Short mmCIF file of C-alpha atoms in Angstrom, two decimals:
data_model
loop_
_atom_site.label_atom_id
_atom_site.label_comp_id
_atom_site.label_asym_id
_atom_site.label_seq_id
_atom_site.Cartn_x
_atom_site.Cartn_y
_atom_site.Cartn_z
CA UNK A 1 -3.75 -29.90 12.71
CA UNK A 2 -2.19 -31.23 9.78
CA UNK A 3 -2.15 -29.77 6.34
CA UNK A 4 -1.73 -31.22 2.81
CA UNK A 5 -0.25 -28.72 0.21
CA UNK A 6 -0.82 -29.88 -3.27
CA UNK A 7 1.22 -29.16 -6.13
CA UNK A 8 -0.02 -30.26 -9.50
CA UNK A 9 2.97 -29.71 -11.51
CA UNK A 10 3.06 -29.87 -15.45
CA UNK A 11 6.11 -29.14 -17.90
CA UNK A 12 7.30 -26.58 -15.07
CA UNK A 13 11.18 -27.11 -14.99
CA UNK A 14 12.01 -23.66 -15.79
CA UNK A 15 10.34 -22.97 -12.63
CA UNK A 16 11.74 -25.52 -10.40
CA UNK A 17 14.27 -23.50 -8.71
CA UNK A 18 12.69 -20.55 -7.96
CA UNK A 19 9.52 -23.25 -6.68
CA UNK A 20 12.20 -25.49 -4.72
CA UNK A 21 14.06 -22.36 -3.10
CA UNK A 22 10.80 -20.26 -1.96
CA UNK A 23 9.80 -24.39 -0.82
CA UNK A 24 12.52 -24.67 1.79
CA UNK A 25 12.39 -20.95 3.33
CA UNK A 26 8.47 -21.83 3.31
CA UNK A 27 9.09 -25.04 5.48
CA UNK A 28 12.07 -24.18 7.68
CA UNK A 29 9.19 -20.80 8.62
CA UNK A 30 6.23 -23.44 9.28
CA UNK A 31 8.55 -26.47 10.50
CA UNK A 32 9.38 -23.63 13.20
CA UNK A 33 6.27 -22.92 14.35
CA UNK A 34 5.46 -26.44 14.85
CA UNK A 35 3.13 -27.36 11.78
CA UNK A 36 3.87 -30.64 10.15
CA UNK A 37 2.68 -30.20 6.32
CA UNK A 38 2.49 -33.08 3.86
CA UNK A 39 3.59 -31.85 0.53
CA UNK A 40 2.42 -33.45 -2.35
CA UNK A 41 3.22 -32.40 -6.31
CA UNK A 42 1.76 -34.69 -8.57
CA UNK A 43 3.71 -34.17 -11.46
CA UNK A 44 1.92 -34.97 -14.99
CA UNK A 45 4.21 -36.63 -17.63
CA UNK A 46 7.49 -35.70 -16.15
CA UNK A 47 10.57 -35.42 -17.69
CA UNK A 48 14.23 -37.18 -16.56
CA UNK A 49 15.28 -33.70 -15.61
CA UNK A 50 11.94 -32.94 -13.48
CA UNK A 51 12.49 -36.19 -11.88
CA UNK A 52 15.65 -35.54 -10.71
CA UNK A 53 14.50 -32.11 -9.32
CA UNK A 54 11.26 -33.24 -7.63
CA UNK A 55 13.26 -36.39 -6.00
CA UNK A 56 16.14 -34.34 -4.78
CA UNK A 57 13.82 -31.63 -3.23
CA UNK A 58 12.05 -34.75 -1.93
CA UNK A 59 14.92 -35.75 0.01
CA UNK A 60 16.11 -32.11 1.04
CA UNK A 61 12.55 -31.39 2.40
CA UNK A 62 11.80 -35.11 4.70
CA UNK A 63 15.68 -34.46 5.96
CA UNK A 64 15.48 -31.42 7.30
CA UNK A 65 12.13 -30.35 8.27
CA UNK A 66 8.98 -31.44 10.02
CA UNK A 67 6.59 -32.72 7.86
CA UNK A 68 7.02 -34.87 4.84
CA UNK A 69 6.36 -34.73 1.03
CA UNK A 70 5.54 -37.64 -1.02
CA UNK A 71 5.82 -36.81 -4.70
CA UNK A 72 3.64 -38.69 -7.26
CA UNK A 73 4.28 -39.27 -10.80
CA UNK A 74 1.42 -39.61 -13.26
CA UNK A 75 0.63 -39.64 -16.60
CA UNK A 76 -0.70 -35.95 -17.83
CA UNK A 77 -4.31 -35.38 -16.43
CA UNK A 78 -6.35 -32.00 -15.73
CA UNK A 79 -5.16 -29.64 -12.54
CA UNK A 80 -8.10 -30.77 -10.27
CA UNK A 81 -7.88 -34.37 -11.31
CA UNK A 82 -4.53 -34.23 -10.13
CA UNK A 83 -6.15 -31.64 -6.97
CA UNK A 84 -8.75 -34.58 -6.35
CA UNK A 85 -5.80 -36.85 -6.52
CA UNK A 86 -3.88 -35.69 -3.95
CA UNK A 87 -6.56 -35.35 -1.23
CA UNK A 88 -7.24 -39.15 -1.76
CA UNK A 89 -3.80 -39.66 -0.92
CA UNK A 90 -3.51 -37.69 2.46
CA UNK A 91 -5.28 -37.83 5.72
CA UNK A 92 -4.65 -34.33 6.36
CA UNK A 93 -7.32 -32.27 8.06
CA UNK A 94 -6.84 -28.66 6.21
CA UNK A 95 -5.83 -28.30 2.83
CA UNK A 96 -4.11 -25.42 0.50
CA UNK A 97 -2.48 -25.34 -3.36
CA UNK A 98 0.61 -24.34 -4.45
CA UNK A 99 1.59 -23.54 -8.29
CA UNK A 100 5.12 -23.71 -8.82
CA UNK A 101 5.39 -20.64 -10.37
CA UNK A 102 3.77 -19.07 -7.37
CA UNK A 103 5.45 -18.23 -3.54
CA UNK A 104 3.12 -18.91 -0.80
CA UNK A 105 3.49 -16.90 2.42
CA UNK A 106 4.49 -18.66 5.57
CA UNK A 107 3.00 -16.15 7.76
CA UNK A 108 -0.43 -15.74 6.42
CA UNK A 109 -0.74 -19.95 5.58
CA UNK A 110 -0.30 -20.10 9.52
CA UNK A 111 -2.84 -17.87 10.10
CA UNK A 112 -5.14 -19.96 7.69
CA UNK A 113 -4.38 -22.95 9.44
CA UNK A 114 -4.98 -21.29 13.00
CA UNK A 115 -8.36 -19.92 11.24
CA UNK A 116 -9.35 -23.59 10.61
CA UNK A 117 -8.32 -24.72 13.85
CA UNK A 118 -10.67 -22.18 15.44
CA UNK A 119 -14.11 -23.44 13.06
CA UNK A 120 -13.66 -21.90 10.25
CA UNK A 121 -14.04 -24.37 6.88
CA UNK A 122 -12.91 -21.71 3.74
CA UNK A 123 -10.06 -19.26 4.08
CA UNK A 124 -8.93 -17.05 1.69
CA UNK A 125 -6.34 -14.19 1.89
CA UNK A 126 -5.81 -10.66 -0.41
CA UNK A 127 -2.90 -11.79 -2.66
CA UNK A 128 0.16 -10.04 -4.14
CA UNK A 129 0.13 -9.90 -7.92
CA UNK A 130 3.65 -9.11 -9.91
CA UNK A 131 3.86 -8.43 -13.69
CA UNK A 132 6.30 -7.09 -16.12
CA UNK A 133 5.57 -3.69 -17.23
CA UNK A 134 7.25 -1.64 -19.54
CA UNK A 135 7.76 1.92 -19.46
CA UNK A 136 7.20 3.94 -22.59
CA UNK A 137 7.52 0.31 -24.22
CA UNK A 138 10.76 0.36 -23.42
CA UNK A 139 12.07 -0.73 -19.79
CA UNK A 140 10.77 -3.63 -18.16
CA UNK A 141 9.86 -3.85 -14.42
CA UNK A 142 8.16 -5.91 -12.04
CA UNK A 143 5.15 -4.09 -11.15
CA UNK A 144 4.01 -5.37 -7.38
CA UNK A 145 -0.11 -4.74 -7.23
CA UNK A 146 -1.76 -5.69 -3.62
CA UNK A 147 -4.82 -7.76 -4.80
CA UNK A 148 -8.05 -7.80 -2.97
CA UNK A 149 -10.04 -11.13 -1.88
CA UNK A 150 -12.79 -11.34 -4.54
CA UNK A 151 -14.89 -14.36 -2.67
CA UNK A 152 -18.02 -12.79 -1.26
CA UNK A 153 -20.34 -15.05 1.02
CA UNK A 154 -23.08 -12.63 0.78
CA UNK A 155 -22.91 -12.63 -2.76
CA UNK A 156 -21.29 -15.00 -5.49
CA UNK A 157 -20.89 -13.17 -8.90
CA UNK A 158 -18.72 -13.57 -12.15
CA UNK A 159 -16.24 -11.53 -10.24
CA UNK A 160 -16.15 -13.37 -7.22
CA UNK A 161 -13.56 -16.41 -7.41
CA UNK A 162 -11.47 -17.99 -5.02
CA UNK A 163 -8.30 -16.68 -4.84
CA UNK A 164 -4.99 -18.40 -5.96
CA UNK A 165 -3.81 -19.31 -1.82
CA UNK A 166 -7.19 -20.45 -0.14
CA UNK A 167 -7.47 -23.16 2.05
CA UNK A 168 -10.63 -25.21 3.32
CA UNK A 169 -11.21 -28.01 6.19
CA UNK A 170 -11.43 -31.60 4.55
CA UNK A 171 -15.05 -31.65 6.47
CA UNK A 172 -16.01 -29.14 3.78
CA UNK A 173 -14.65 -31.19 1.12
CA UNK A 174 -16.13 -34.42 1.89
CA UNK A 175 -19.72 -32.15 1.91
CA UNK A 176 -20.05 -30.98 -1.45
CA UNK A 177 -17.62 -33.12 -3.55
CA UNK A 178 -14.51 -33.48 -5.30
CA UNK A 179 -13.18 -31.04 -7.78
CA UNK A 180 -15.17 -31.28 -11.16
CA UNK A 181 -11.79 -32.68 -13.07
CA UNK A 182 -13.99 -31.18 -16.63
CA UNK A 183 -12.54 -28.11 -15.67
CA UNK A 184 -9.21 -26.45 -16.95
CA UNK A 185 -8.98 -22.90 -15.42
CA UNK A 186 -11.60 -22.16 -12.93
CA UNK A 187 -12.31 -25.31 -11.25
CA UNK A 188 -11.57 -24.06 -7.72
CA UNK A 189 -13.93 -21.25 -8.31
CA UNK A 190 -16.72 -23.72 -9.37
CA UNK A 191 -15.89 -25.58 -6.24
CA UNK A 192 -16.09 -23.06 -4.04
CA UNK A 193 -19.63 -21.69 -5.84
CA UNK A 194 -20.66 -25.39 -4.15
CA UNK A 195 -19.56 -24.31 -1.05
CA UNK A 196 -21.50 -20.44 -1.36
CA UNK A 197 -24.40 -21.31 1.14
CA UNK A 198 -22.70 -24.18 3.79
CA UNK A 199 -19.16 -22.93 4.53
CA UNK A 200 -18.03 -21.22 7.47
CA UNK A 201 -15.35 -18.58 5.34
CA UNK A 202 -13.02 -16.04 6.60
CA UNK A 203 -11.04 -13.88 4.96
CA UNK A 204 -7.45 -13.39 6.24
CA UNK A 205 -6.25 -9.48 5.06
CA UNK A 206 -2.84 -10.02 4.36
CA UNK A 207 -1.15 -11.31 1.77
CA UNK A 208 -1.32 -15.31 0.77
CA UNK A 209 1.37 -14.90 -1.44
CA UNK A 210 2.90 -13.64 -4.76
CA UNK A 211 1.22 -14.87 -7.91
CA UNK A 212 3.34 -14.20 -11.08
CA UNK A 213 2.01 -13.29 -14.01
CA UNK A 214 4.24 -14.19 -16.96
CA UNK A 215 2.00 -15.22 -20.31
CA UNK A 216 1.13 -18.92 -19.56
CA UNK A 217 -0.63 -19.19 -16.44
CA UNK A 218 -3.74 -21.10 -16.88
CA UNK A 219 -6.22 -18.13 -15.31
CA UNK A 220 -6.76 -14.66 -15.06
CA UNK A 221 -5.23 -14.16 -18.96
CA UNK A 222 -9.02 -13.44 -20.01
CA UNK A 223 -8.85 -16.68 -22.20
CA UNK A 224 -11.42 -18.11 -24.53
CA UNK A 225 -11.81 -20.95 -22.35
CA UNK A 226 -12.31 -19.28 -19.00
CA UNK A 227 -14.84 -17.91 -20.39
CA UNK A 228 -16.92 -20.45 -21.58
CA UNK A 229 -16.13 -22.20 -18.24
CA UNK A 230 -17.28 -19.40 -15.97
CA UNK A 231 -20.35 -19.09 -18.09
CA UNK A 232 -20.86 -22.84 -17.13
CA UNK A 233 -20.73 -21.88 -13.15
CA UNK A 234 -23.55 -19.61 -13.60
CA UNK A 235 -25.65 -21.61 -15.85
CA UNK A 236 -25.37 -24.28 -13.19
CA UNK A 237 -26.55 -22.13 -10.85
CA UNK A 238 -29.33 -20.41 -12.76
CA UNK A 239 -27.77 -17.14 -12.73
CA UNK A 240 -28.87 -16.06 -16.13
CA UNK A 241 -27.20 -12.29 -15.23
CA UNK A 242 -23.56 -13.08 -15.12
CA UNK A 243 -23.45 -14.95 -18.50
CA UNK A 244 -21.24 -12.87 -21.23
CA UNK A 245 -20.30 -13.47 -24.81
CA UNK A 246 -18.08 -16.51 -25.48
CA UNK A 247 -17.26 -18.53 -28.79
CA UNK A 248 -20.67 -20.01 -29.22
CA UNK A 249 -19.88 -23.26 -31.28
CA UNK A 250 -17.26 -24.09 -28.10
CA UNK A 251 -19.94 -22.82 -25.68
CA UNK A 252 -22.57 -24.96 -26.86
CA UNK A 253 -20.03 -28.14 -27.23
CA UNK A 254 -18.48 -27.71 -23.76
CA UNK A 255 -22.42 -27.11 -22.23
CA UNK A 256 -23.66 -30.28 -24.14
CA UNK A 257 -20.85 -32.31 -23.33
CA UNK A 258 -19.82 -31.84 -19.72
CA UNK A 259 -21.45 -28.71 -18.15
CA UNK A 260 -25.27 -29.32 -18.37
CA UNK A 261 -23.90 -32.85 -16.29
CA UNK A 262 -26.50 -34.53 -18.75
CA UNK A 263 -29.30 -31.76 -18.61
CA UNK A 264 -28.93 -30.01 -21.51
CA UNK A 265 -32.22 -27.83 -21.35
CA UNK A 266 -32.15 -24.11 -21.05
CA UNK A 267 -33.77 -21.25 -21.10
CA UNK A 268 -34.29 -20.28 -24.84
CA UNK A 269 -33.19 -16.63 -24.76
CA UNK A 270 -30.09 -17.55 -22.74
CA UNK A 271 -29.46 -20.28 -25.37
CA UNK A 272 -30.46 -17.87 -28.23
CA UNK A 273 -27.74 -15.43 -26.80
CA UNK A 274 -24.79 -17.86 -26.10
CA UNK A 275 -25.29 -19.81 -29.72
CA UNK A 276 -27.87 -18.36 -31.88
CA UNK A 277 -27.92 -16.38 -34.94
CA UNK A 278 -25.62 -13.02 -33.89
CA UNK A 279 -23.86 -14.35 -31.24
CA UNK A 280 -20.92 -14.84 -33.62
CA UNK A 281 -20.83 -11.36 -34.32
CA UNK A 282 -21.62 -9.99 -30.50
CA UNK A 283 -18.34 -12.28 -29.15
CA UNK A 284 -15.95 -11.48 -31.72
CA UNK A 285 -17.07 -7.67 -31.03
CA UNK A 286 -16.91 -8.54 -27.23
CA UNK A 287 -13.46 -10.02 -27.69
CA UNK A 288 -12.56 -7.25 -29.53
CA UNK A 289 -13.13 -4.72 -27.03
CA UNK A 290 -11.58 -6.26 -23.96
CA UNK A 291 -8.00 -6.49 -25.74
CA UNK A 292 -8.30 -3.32 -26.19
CA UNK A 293 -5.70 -0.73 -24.12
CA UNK A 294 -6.66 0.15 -20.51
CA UNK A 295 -7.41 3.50 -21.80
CA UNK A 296 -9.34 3.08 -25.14
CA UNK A 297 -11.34 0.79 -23.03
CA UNK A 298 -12.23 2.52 -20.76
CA UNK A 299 -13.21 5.60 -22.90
CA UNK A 300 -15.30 3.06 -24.95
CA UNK A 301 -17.40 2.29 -21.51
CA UNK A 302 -17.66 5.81 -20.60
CA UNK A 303 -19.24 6.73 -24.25
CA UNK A 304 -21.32 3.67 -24.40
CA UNK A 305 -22.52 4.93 -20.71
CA UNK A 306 -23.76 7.84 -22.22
CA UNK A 307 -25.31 6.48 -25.19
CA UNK A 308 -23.13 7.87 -27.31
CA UNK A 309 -21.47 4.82 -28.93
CA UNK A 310 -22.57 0.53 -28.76
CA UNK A 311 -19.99 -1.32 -26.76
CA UNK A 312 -20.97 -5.21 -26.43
CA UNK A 313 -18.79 -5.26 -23.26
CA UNK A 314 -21.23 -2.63 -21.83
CA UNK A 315 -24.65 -4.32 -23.47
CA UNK A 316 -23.51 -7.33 -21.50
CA UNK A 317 -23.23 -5.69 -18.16
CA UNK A 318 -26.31 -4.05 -18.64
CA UNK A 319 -28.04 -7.14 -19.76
CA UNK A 320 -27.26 -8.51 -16.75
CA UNK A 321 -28.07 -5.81 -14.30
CA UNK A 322 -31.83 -5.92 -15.85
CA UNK A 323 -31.89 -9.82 -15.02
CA UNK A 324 -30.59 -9.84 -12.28
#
């Protein structure tokens, strides 16, 4: 089987040798085992000294190792635009993605790959995530946490996205559709909410990789925007229970605009609660809440639990386990 692994690359130089080294111990592992991968980073807007870097790898990578990557240079464009881009340019059968300031696993992307060889069309793997922590405020440390697979084919929820290492067959692909390129941050898991009822998924246990968390990743920072865009998957969908407070004048815009895909109708009270009068108030409050410390939050949801203070994080979840 072959495999494309796309690389949508933008301003990432700083991460370039880090990407390049974990690149070459990741193909000399799968060039081993007999897999021929095409590698493909579309780089957006790249700079003289990314150049260099992506064309040296380039030659590094098609000299020494089965398989072959064939960089692409384009001017700056969204992350599933440039996803969408490189599947046009590969006949591969399987696909995967690869951040650069990510490190895929060579063991668990073979057993991904043998996974779609055997019928399976969506794969996704538990994942390693690595912060910097500081103790007392003082000493940092990488902090290694073991993260769990949140995709659930007997159930798709506001907590259940694709993680950052899946893979899918192209046949799956060419059934429900590009990437929507509208998307900034959670376009994969939007994709793979198409995918909820048709695909044939299995979830690998170990370890797809490490994802590193360093303060400009484009998801999982709890950002304004992936809100509002995960509130978009669910009001596609209809399901009213998984909607939460986001910045309603950006809501509305980004639902009129691009989400509704031209239907802009919706249910009054789930329109009244994303933009109308108070919903101002209930997202800063929201906002407010969920930046606070692991521990003040938690004692917030505790209280609220009990009735014995509000907590809009709390109204929300309860909102939606009436509705749902």
């Amino acid at each position: 089987m072959k495999i494309a692994l796309i690389s949508s690359l933008y301003r990432c130089e700083r991460h370039l040798p880090t990407f390049s080294a974990a690149l070459f111990g990741f193909a000399k592992r799968v060039s081993q085992a007999g897999l021929a991968v095409h590698y493909l980073p579309i780089v957006n807007d790249a700079s003289q000294a990314e150049r260099e870097q992506i064309d040296k790898l380039t030659r590094a990578i098609n000299a020494a190792y089965h398989g072959r990557m064939t960089p692409q240079y384009v001017p700056r464009e969204s992350l599933y635009a440039s996803w969408n881009r490189g599947l046009a340019s590969s006949d591969a059968e399987g696909f995967g993605f690869w951040n650069a300031d990510d490190i895929r696993a060579a063991d668990a992307f073979l057993a991904g790959c043998r996974a779609l060889e055997d019928g399976a069309d969506l794969v996704d793997f538990n994942f390693t995530r690595i912060a910097t922590v500081r103790r007392m405020g003082l000493f940092p440390r990488a902090e290694r946490l073991l993260a769990p697979c949140l995709y659930n084919p007997a159930r798709f929820g506001r907590r259940n996205g694709i993680g950052p290492f899946f893979m899918a067959h192209r046949s799956l692909y060419d059934a429900i559709g590009p990437f929507d390129a509208n998307f900034q941050i959670a376009g994969d898991t939007e994709w793979a909410s198409r995918a909820f009822h048709i695909s044939r998924f299995q979830h690998i246990p170990s370890s797809g990789g490490d994802f590193v968390v360093h303060g400009e990743n484009l998801s999982n920072t709890g950002s304004g925007r992936e809100d509002i865009e995960v509130n978009i998957i669910h009001m596609r969908r209809g399901n009213w229970h998984e909607l939460r407070p986001a910045d309603p004048e950006a809501m509305r815009a980004a639902w009129q605009m691009w989400g509704s895909k031209g239907q802009h109708s919706l249910p009054a009270e789930h329109a009244e609660y994303l933009w109308g009068a108070g919903a101002q108030t209930r997202w800063r409050r929201y906002l407010r809440e969920r930046r606070q410390p692991p521990g003040l939050r938690r004692l917030r949801l505790a209280l609220a639990a009990r009735g014995w203070l509000h907590s809009e994080e709390w109204a929300a979840a309860r909102r939606g386990r009436a509705q749902s």
